[in-house]
Amino acid sequence: MPHDIDDPHSQPHSHLPSDPVLRVRALETILTRKGLIDPAALDEIIDTYENHIGPQNGARVVARAWAEPEFRAALLTDADTVLAELDLNGRQGEHVVVVENTPARHNMVVCTLCSCYPWPLLGIPPGWYKSDAYRARAVREPRKVLAEFGVTLPAEVAVRVWDSTAEVRYLVLPMRPAGTEGWSLEALERLVSRDSMIGTGLALQPDDAAARGAQR
Amino acid sequence: MGGRYGDGQIEPDAEDAPVFSEDWHARALAVTLACGSLGQWNIDMSRHARERLSPVDYTRFSYYEKWMAALANLLVEQGVLSREDLRDAPGIVSEGASEGEPPAKAHPLSPRRLAAHKVAGVLATGGPADRASAVEVRFQPGDRVRTRRSANTLVDGGHTRLPTYASAAQGVILRQHGSHVLPDCNAHSLGEAPEPLYAVVFKAGALWPHAEHPGDEVVLDLWQSYLEPV
């Protein structure tokens, strides 16, 4: 029997139902009955990442960096101090480095070993960020990967890929689009996409944003 | 898997796609986080548990299936649950966990259960990995270094955060991150052994036989013991 309880070589997880929906429910049930987890706490965790912590947090930081040179300088020098003041340094964002895109360099973030990502700024990573294809290819052929996101960089722009191999999390500060001088922080935030802060996208242009209903 | 050949196109999802594409993904993430609060393992043990899944499981499981399998394994390996507990766990919807049934018998770890009102605080605090260390800083930004072979030198076949693709490669120290917990040690309950951590920049041509562009670079965060001077 492959799942014999006495087989010390089978991995313990093989005793659970194989269907993932039933598998999660079985674990949740047994842990709840033993008093080891509280289903209400699970609801709270899910609500936090579905509704409260997401790319809107990072967009606020980026918009402010575009608008306030002193804030930008502090963010690039010591993001941890700046983010702590904004209460944006929680779980999976304990150590953050912000890297700035320039006309000469485009930054892009990956975690080839697992799925490290700055949760307090961007929330839970999207499916593609956790996919084998992105993890395998981003470091070796970033320009082909970018093309699949609709981004084509000229040859004179160097690509620097950050592989998050430790507990340091990286946020890309995208370039501010031209034609946004004098815009409010709220209007600037609407130009900051999640992908632009991972580096697989660019900030939206004013025309794109207008199409999405942004207003000055 | 960094640098691996043979993977297909990336399928970007829309910016406004749901955070969790399936309800069970959300439950899997939340159960894993809540179990972390029991304090029976650290983040490096947790990552290592996912890497230790059998090659067949690692390949066939989706992302959150890996999380679930690794969690079940850790719970048994650390003595929190038994194999019988897993086998006998009800998986029927009508016996759902949200009914608020009292525990059959008090588990010794139940006082550590993450309470709903503690969630916000726990998520906001996180778990910093920087530590004071007696290990002397050996490298400065601009120093040329070479990585060692990708293998855990403390535990045969053990966990490491030096990817294979960056083995025995020459790069330059870009920045110092202070001293951080060493995963190679911490993943095996051998202590945190903090040591200096650096961002090291590699020319694409130093890593790949056919770099897309000679000016492109890859940066990795690497511990001092992964590096030797050039």
Short mmCIF file of C-alpha atoms in Angstrom, two decimals:
data_model
loop_
_atom_site.label_atom_id
_atom_site.label_comp_id
_atom_site.label_asym_id
_atom_site.label_seq_id
_atom_site.Cartn_x
_atom_site.Cartn_y
_atom_site.Cartn_z
CA MET A 1 0.00 0.00 0.00
CA PRO A 2 1.58 3.29 -1.04
CA HIS A 3 -0.06 5.18 1.81
CA ASP A 4 0.42 2.61 4.52
CA ILE A 5 0.57 4.35 7.88
CA ASP A 6 3.45 2.11 8.93
CA ASP A 7 5.61 2.96 5.94
CA PRO A 8 8.20 5.28 7.42
CA HIS A 9 9.45 6.18 3.95
CA SER A 10 6.24 7.74 2.71
CA GLN A 11 6.09 11.48 3.29
CA PRO A 12 3.47 12.33 5.94
CA HIS A 13 1.45 14.53 3.57
CA SER A 14 0.53 11.42 1.55
CA HIS A 15 -1.95 10.47 4.30
CA LEU A 16 -4.09 13.49 3.47
CA PRO A 17 -6.67 13.51 0.65
CA SER A 18 -4.96 14.25 -2.65
CA ASP A 19 -7.59 16.70 -3.91
CA PRO A 20 -6.22 20.09 -2.83
CA VAL A 21 -9.60 21.47 -1.74
CA LEU A 22 -10.18 18.47 0.54
CA ARG A 23 -6.56 18.48 1.60
CA VAL A 24 -6.67 22.04 2.90
CA ARG A 25 -10.00 21.44 4.57
CA ALA A 26 -8.71 18.29 6.28
CA LEU A 27 -5.68 20.11 7.66
CA GLU A 28 -7.74 23.08 8.76
CA THR A 29 -10.25 20.82 10.47
CA ILE A 30 -7.79 18.70 12.41
CA LEU A 31 -5.75 21.73 13.48
CA THR A 32 -8.89 23.55 14.59
CA ARG A 33 -10.16 20.58 16.59
CA LYS A 34 -6.85 20.35 18.38
CA GLY A 35 -6.99 24.01 19.25
CA LEU A 36 -3.93 24.86 17.16
CA ILE A 37 -5.51 27.31 14.75
CA ASP A 38 -8.48 29.63 14.96
CA PRO A 39 -10.60 29.79 11.79
CA ALA A 40 -11.43 33.41 12.61
CA ALA A 41 -7.71 34.18 12.51
CA LEU A 42 -7.51 32.59 9.06
CA ASP A 43 -10.37 34.81 7.89
CA GLU A 44 -8.51 37.81 9.29
CA ILE A 45 -5.29 36.90 7.45
CA ILE A 46 -7.17 36.45 4.17
CA ASP A 47 -9.08 39.70 4.60
CA THR A 48 -5.81 41.53 5.26
CA TYR A 49 -4.23 40.43 1.98
CA GLU A 50 -7.39 40.56 -0.10
CA ASN A 51 -8.53 43.98 1.01
CA HIS A 52 -5.92 45.96 2.93
CA ILE A 53 -2.36 45.11 1.89
CA GLY A 54 -1.65 45.26 -1.83
CA PRO A 55 0.05 47.23 -4.62
CA GLN A 56 -1.84 50.37 -3.64
CA ASN A 57 0.62 50.65 -0.73
CA GLY A 58 3.64 50.56 -3.02
CA ALA A 59 1.97 52.98 -5.44
CA ARG A 60 1.59 55.56 -2.68
CA VAL A 61 5.30 55.29 -1.89
CA VAL A 62 6.30 55.60 -5.56
CA ALA A 63 4.04 58.59 -6.21
CA ARG A 64 5.49 60.39 -3.23
CA ALA A 65 9.03 59.59 -4.35
CA TRP A 66 8.22 61.14 -7.73
CA ALA A 67 6.76 64.27 -6.16
CA GLU A 68 9.13 64.86 -3.24
CA PRO A 69 12.89 64.77 -3.96
CA GLU A 70 13.84 64.53 -0.29
CA PHE A 71 11.52 61.59 0.25
CA ARG A 72 12.92 59.92 -2.86
CA ALA A 73 16.50 60.39 -1.67
CA ALA A 74 15.69 58.99 1.78
CA LEU A 75 13.84 56.03 0.25
CA LEU A 76 16.75 55.11 -2.01
CA THR A 77 19.29 55.52 0.80
CA ASP A 78 17.48 53.80 3.68
CA ALA A 79 14.08 52.42 2.75
CA ASP A 80 13.66 50.58 6.06
CA THR A 81 13.60 53.79 8.07
CA VAL A 82 11.22 55.51 5.66
CA LEU A 83 8.87 52.53 5.44
CA ALA A 84 8.86 52.04 9.22
CA GLU A 85 7.58 55.59 9.61
CA LEU A 86 4.76 54.71 7.21
CA ASP A 87 3.99 51.37 8.95
CA LEU A 88 4.89 49.54 5.75
CA ASN A 89 7.60 47.27 7.14
CA GLY A 90 5.63 44.19 8.24
CA ARG A 91 5.86 40.52 7.39
CA GLN A 92 7.98 39.82 4.28
CA GLY A 93 9.03 43.46 4.17
CA GLU A 94 11.32 43.60 7.17
CA HIS A 95 14.33 44.54 5.02
CA VAL A 96 13.60 46.51 1.87
CA VAL A 97 15.83 48.06 -0.78
CA VAL A 98 14.30 50.36 -3.40
CA VAL A 99 16.04 50.36 -6.79
CA GLU A 100 15.52 53.18 -9.25
CA ASN A 101 14.95 52.89 -12.98
CA THR A 102 16.82 55.45 -15.07
CA PRO A 103 17.16 56.14 -18.80
CA ALA A 104 20.28 53.91 -18.67
CA ARG A 105 19.12 51.07 -16.41
CA HIS A 106 15.95 49.02 -15.99
CA ASN A 107 15.54 46.95 -12.82
CA MET A 108 13.46 43.80 -12.53
CA VAL A 109 12.84 41.53 -9.51
CA VAL A 110 12.52 37.75 -9.25
CA CYS A 111 12.96 35.02 -6.66
CA THR A 112 14.44 32.00 -8.44
CA LEU A 113 14.57 29.90 -5.24
CA CYS A 114 10.98 30.38 -4.06
CA SER A 115 8.68 33.41 -4.30
CA CYS A 116 10.12 36.18 -2.11
CA TYR A 117 8.23 39.43 -2.63
CA PRO A 118 7.69 42.67 -0.64
CA TRP A 119 4.30 41.83 0.88
CA PRO A 120 3.66 45.07 2.82
CA LEU A 121 4.16 47.09 -0.38
CA LEU A 122 2.72 44.79 -3.07
CA GLY A 123 0.64 42.17 -1.23
CA ILE A 124 0.65 38.50 -2.19
CA PRO A 125 2.57 37.85 -5.43
CA PRO A 126 0.56 37.18 -8.59
CA GLY A 127 0.51 33.67 -10.03
CA TRP A 128 3.01 34.36 -12.80
CA TYR A 129 5.61 35.66 -10.31
CA LYS A 130 5.47 32.27 -8.56
CA SER A 131 5.49 30.28 -11.81
CA ASP A 132 8.37 28.02 -12.81
CA ALA A 133 8.62 29.83 -16.14
CA TYR A 134 9.20 33.27 -14.60
CA ARG A 135 11.57 31.95 -11.95
CA ALA A 136 13.61 30.00 -14.49
CA ARG A 137 13.74 32.56 -17.27
CA ALA A 138 13.86 36.02 -15.66
CA VAL A 139 17.55 35.76 -14.79
CA ARG A 140 18.70 34.23 -18.08
CA GLU A 141 16.59 36.02 -20.67
CA PRO A 142 15.00 39.05 -19.02
CA ARG A 143 14.45 40.84 -22.34
CA LYS A 144 12.40 37.98 -23.76
CA VAL A 145 10.42 37.86 -20.52
CA LEU A 146 9.82 41.62 -20.66
CA ALA A 147 8.61 41.27 -24.24
CA GLU A 148 5.96 38.83 -23.03
CA PHE A 149 4.76 41.61 -20.71
CA GLY A 150 4.68 44.00 -23.65
CA VAL A 151 7.86 45.85 -22.69
CA THR A 152 10.64 46.29 -25.25
CA LEU A 153 13.74 48.09 -24.06
CA PRO A 154 16.24 49.75 -26.40
CA ALA A 155 19.71 48.18 -26.47
CA GLU A 156 21.24 51.18 -24.71
CA VAL A 157 19.18 50.45 -21.59
CA ALA A 158 20.93 47.86 -19.40
CA VAL A 159 18.78 45.37 -17.52
CA ARG A 160 19.64 44.54 -13.93
CA VAL A 161 17.73 41.57 -12.51
CA TRP A 162 17.53 41.26 -8.72
CA ASP A 163 17.24 37.65 -7.51
CA SER A 164 15.81 37.83 -3.96
CA THR A 165 17.92 35.06 -2.45
CA ALA A 166 17.90 36.37 1.15
CA GLU A 167 15.39 38.19 3.39
CA VAL A 168 15.94 41.50 1.61
CA ARG A 169 12.95 42.49 -0.52
CA TYR A 170 13.27 44.72 -3.57
CA LEU A 171 10.89 47.34 -4.92
CA VAL A 172 11.46 49.00 -8.28
CA LEU A 173 10.97 52.76 -8.45
CA PRO A 174 9.73 53.19 -12.02
CA MET A 175 10.52 56.29 -14.06
CA ARG A 176 7.99 59.08 -13.77
CA PRO A 177 6.14 59.53 -17.06
CA ALA A 178 6.63 62.80 -18.91
CA GLY A 179 3.75 65.23 -18.89
CA THR A 180 2.79 64.69 -15.27
CA GLU A 181 4.31 67.84 -13.81
CA GLY A 182 2.15 69.30 -11.08
CA TRP A 183 -0.09 66.24 -10.79
CA SER A 184 -1.53 65.44 -7.37
CA LEU A 185 -0.24 62.41 -5.44
CA GLU A 186 -3.57 60.68 -6.01
CA ALA A 187 -3.34 61.17 -9.77
CA LEU A 188 0.28 59.98 -9.82
CA GLU A 189 -0.62 56.84 -7.86
CA ARG A 190 -2.96 55.78 -10.62
CA LEU A 191 0.00 55.62 -13.01
CA VAL A 192 1.84 53.13 -10.81
CA SER A 193 0.97 49.56 -11.76
CA ARG A 194 1.96 46.53 -9.70
CA ASP A 195 4.12 45.25 -12.56
CA SER A 196 5.95 48.57 -12.80
CA MET A 197 7.11 48.04 -9.19
CA ILE A 198 8.29 44.48 -9.97
CA GLY A 199 10.00 45.75 -13.11
CA THR A 200 8.02 43.67 -15.59
CA GLY A 201 6.11 46.78 -16.58
CA LEU A 202 6.54 50.53 -16.89
CA ALA A 203 4.48 53.25 -15.25
CA LEU A 204 1.37 54.10 -17.23
CA GLN A 205 1.52 57.10 -19.54
CA PRO A 206 -0.93 59.94 -18.91
CA ASP A 207 -2.94 58.85 -21.97
CA ASP A 208 -3.18 55.25 -20.69
CA ALA A 209 -4.29 56.51 -17.33
CA ALA A 210 -6.88 58.77 -18.91
CA ALA A 211 -8.26 55.72 -20.65
CA ARG A 212 -8.55 54.10 -17.24
CA GLY A 213 -10.43 57.04 -15.82
CA ALA A 214 -7.62 58.87 -14.04
CA GLN A 215 -8.02 62.62 -13.79
CA ARG A 216 -5.69 65.41 -12.97
CA MET B 1 15.46 26.54 -11.17
CA GLY B 2 16.97 29.88 -12.12
CA GLY B 3 18.33 29.72 -15.65
CA ARG B 4 16.68 26.38 -16.42
CA TYR B 5 15.86 25.74 -20.07
CA GLY B 6 12.62 24.38 -21.45
CA ASP B 7 10.00 26.52 -19.73
CA GLY B 8 7.26 28.05 -21.82
CA GLN B 9 5.81 31.52 -22.08
CA ILE B 10 4.85 33.49 -19.02
CA GLU B 11 1.18 34.23 -18.74
CA PRO B 12 0.81 37.56 -16.98
CA ASP B 13 -2.47 38.00 -15.15
CA ALA B 14 -4.36 41.27 -15.13
CA GLU B 15 -3.47 43.84 -12.50
CA ASP B 16 -6.96 43.55 -11.06
CA ALA B 17 -7.12 39.74 -11.02
CA PRO B 18 -8.23 38.30 -7.66
CA VAL B 19 -5.44 37.98 -5.09
CA PHE B 20 -6.37 34.31 -4.68
CA SER B 21 -7.63 32.63 -7.82
CA GLU B 22 -9.18 29.80 -5.76
CA ASP B 23 -10.64 29.90 -2.26
CA TRP B 24 -8.42 27.02 -1.19
CA HIS B 25 -5.31 29.03 -2.12
CA ALA B 26 -6.34 31.61 0.46
CA ARG B 27 -7.01 28.95 3.11
CA ALA B 28 -3.66 27.27 2.33
CA LEU B 29 -1.78 30.51 2.81
CA ALA B 30 -3.67 31.38 5.99
CA VAL B 31 -3.29 27.91 7.58
CA THR B 32 0.44 28.01 6.85
CA LEU B 33 0.86 31.47 8.38
CA ALA B 34 -1.24 30.56 11.42
CA CYS B 35 0.78 27.37 12.02
CA GLY B 36 3.98 29.40 11.88
CA SER B 37 2.84 31.09 15.07
CA LEU B 38 3.06 27.76 16.91
CA GLY B 39 6.81 28.41 16.90
CA GLN B 40 7.86 24.89 15.92
CA TRP B 41 9.94 25.89 12.91
CA ASN B 42 11.58 28.91 11.30
CA ILE B 43 11.24 30.32 7.77
CA ASP B 44 14.34 28.45 6.56
CA MET B 45 12.98 25.11 7.78
CA SER B 46 9.74 25.95 6.08
CA ARG B 47 11.44 26.69 2.73
CA HIS B 48 13.57 23.58 3.07
CA ALA B 49 10.46 21.48 3.71
CA ARG B 50 9.09 22.59 0.31
CA GLU B 51 12.40 21.84 -1.39
CA ARG B 52 12.52 18.38 0.22
CA LEU B 53 9.29 17.23 -1.38
CA SER B 54 9.96 14.26 -3.63
CA PRO B 55 10.91 15.30 -7.18
CA VAL B 56 7.65 13.81 -8.42
CA ASP B 57 5.58 15.85 -5.98
CA TYR B 58 7.62 19.01 -6.48
CA THR B 59 7.01 18.78 -10.22
CA ARG B 60 3.34 17.85 -10.19
CA PHE B 61 2.15 20.05 -7.32
CA SER B 62 0.96 23.57 -7.96
CA TYR B 63 2.35 26.36 -5.81
CA TYR B 64 -0.04 26.12 -2.88
CA GLU B 65 -0.11 22.31 -3.09
CA LYS B 66 3.61 22.48 -2.31
CA TRP B 67 2.82 24.68 0.68
CA MET B 68 0.21 22.22 1.98
CA ALA B 69 2.38 19.14 1.55
CA ALA B 70 5.37 20.79 3.21
CA LEU B 71 3.18 22.01 6.07
CA ALA B 72 1.77 18.53 6.68
CA ASN B 73 5.27 17.06 6.65
CA LEU B 74 6.58 19.70 9.08
CA LEU B 75 3.65 19.21 11.46
CA VAL B 76 4.44 15.50 11.71
CA GLU B 77 8.23 15.85 11.73
CA GLN B 78 8.07 18.38 14.55
CA GLY B 79 5.68 16.23 16.55
CA VAL B 80 2.72 18.61 16.37
CA LEU B 81 0.50 16.03 14.64
CA SER B 82 0.84 12.31 14.04
CA ARG B 83 0.45 10.39 10.80
CA GLU B 84 -2.78 8.99 12.25
CA ASP B 85 -4.06 12.53 12.80
CA LEU B 86 -3.56 13.26 9.11
CA ARG B 87 -5.07 9.98 7.95
CA ASP B 88 -8.13 10.41 10.13
CA ALA B 89 -8.65 14.11 9.43
CA PRO B 90 -12.16 14.63 8.13
CA GLY B 91 -12.21 16.22 4.73
CA ILE B 92 -15.96 16.43 4.36
CA VAL B 93 -17.52 19.82 3.81
CA SER B 94 -20.29 19.27 6.35
CA GLU B 95 -17.65 18.70 8.98
CA GLY B 96 -16.11 22.05 8.14
CA ALA B 97 -13.75 23.72 10.51
CA SER B 98 -15.70 26.90 10.88
CA GLU B 99 -18.32 25.40 13.19
CA GLY B 100 -16.38 26.39 16.27
CA GLU B 101 -16.32 22.89 17.76
CA PRO B 102 -14.30 22.63 20.95
CA PRO B 103 -11.02 20.71 20.67
CA ALA B 104 -11.34 17.02 21.48
CA LYS B 105 -8.40 17.22 23.86
CA ALA B 106 -6.15 20.09 24.78
CA HIS B 107 -2.97 20.03 22.67
CA PRO B 108 0.17 21.13 24.54
CA LEU B 109 0.75 23.81 21.90
CA SER B 110 -2.80 25.19 21.96
CA PRO B 111 -1.79 28.12 24.22
CA ARG B 112 0.31 29.32 21.26
CA ARG B 113 -2.66 29.40 18.89
CA LEU B 114 -2.77 32.61 16.85
CA ALA B 115 -5.90 34.46 17.96
CA ALA B 116 -7.87 36.52 15.46
CA HIS B 117 -7.26 39.75 17.38
CA LYS B 118 -3.50 39.14 17.24
CA VAL B 119 -3.32 38.73 13.46
CA ALA B 120 -2.90 42.40 12.57
CA GLY B 121 -0.07 42.81 15.06
CA VAL B 122 1.74 39.66 13.95
CA LEU B 123 1.56 40.58 10.26
CA ALA B 124 2.63 44.17 10.94
CA THR B 125 5.63 43.08 13.00
CA GLY B 126 7.04 40.34 10.81
CA GLY B 127 10.32 38.64 11.70
CA PRO B 128 13.49 40.55 10.92
CA ALA B 129 16.48 38.38 9.92
CA ASP B 130 19.30 40.81 10.75
CA ARG B 131 21.33 40.00 13.84
CA ALA B 132 24.43 41.19 15.61
CA SER B 133 27.34 39.01 14.56
CA ALA B 134 30.90 38.41 15.67
CA VAL B 135 31.89 37.48 12.12
CA GLU B 136 34.15 40.19 10.75
CA VAL B 137 33.09 41.94 7.56
CA ARG B 138 35.47 40.74 4.88
CA PHE B 139 34.32 42.58 1.75
CA GLN B 140 33.64 46.18 0.74
CA PRO B 141 31.58 47.48 -2.18
CA GLY B 142 33.69 47.20 -5.33
CA ASP B 143 35.58 44.10 -4.16
CA ARG B 144 35.78 41.28 -6.68
CA VAL B 145 34.56 37.92 -5.38
CA ARG B 146 33.92 34.40 -6.60
CA THR B 147 31.09 32.18 -5.37
CA ARG B 148 31.77 28.69 -4.13
CA ARG B 149 30.00 25.60 -5.43
CA SER B 150 26.28 25.54 -4.64
CA ALA B 151 26.05 23.08 -1.77
CA ASN B 152 25.46 23.16 1.96
CA THR B 153 28.89 22.71 3.57
CA LEU B 154 27.43 21.94 7.01
CA VAL B 155 24.81 19.31 6.19
CA ASP B 156 25.17 16.85 3.34
CA GLY B 157 22.48 17.62 0.80
CA GLY B 158 21.17 20.39 3.03
CA HIS B 159 19.48 23.70 2.33
CA THR B 160 21.35 26.59 0.76
CA ARG B 161 20.42 29.91 -0.81
CA LEU B 162 23.24 29.93 -3.33
CA PRO B 163 21.48 29.06 -6.60
CA THR B 164 23.16 26.55 -8.86
CA TYR B 165 23.27 29.01 -11.75
CA ALA B 166 25.49 31.32 -9.70
CA SER B 167 27.95 28.64 -8.63
CA ALA B 168 31.66 29.34 -9.10
CA ALA B 169 30.91 32.67 -10.76
CA GLN B 170 32.85 35.91 -10.51
CA GLY B 171 31.11 39.11 -9.46
CA VAL B 172 31.52 42.38 -7.58
CA ILE B 173 30.21 43.41 -4.16
CA LEU B 174 27.49 46.00 -4.77
CA ARG B 175 26.28 46.72 -1.24
CA GLN B 176 26.44 45.47 2.33
CA HIS B 177 23.22 44.41 4.05
CA GLY B 178 24.62 43.98 7.57
CA SER B 179 24.63 40.52 9.16
CA HIS B 180 21.74 38.10 8.62
CA VAL B 181 20.73 34.65 9.84
CA LEU B 182 22.47 31.96 7.74
CA PRO B 183 19.80 29.71 6.16
CA ASP B 184 22.25 26.83 5.61
CA CYS B 185 22.49 26.51 9.39
CA ASN B 186 19.06 27.70 10.52
CA ALA B 187 17.15 25.35 8.20
CA HIS B 188 18.62 22.41 10.09
CA SER B 189 18.00 23.71 13.62
CA LEU B 190 21.74 24.26 14.03
CA GLY B 191 21.40 27.85 15.18
CA GLU B 192 21.15 31.18 13.40
CA ALA B 193 24.90 31.68 12.85
CA PRO B 194 24.49 35.24 11.52
CA GLU B 195 27.17 36.51 9.17
CA PRO B 196 27.62 39.42 6.74
CA LEU B 197 25.27 39.46 3.75
CA TYR B 198 26.01 41.28 0.49
CA ALA B 199 24.31 42.17 -2.76
CA VAL B 200 26.70 40.84 -5.41
CA VAL B 201 26.41 41.91 -9.04
CA PHE B 202 27.31 39.56 -11.90
CA LYS B 203 27.64 40.40 -15.57
CA ALA B 204 25.16 38.30 -17.54
CA GLY B 205 28.12 36.91 -19.49
CA ALA B 206 29.65 35.59 -16.24
CA LEU B 207 26.56 33.41 -15.67
CA TRP B 208 25.26 32.42 -19.10
CA PRO B 209 27.01 31.05 -22.17
CA HIS B 210 24.85 33.21 -24.43
CA ALA B 211 23.86 36.37 -22.60
CA GLU B 212 21.02 38.33 -24.19
CA HIS B 213 22.94 41.58 -23.89
CA PRO B 214 26.52 42.20 -22.72
CA GLY B 215 25.48 45.11 -20.51
CA ASP B 216 22.86 43.19 -18.54
CA GLU B 217 23.48 42.09 -14.97
CA VAL B 218 22.04 39.85 -12.26
CA VAL B 219 22.27 40.74 -8.57
CA LEU B 220 22.03 38.10 -5.84
CA ASP B 221 22.07 38.46 -2.06
CA LEU B 222 24.84 36.17 -0.85
CA TRP B 223 26.28 35.36 2.56
CA GLN B 224 29.96 35.89 3.25
CA SER B 225 30.70 32.16 3.55
CA TYR B 226 29.40 31.70 -0.02
CA LEU B 227 32.16 33.99 -1.28
CA GLU B 228 35.90 34.05 -1.65
CA PRO B 229 38.10 36.96 -2.72
CA VAL B 230 39.41 37.11 -6.28
#
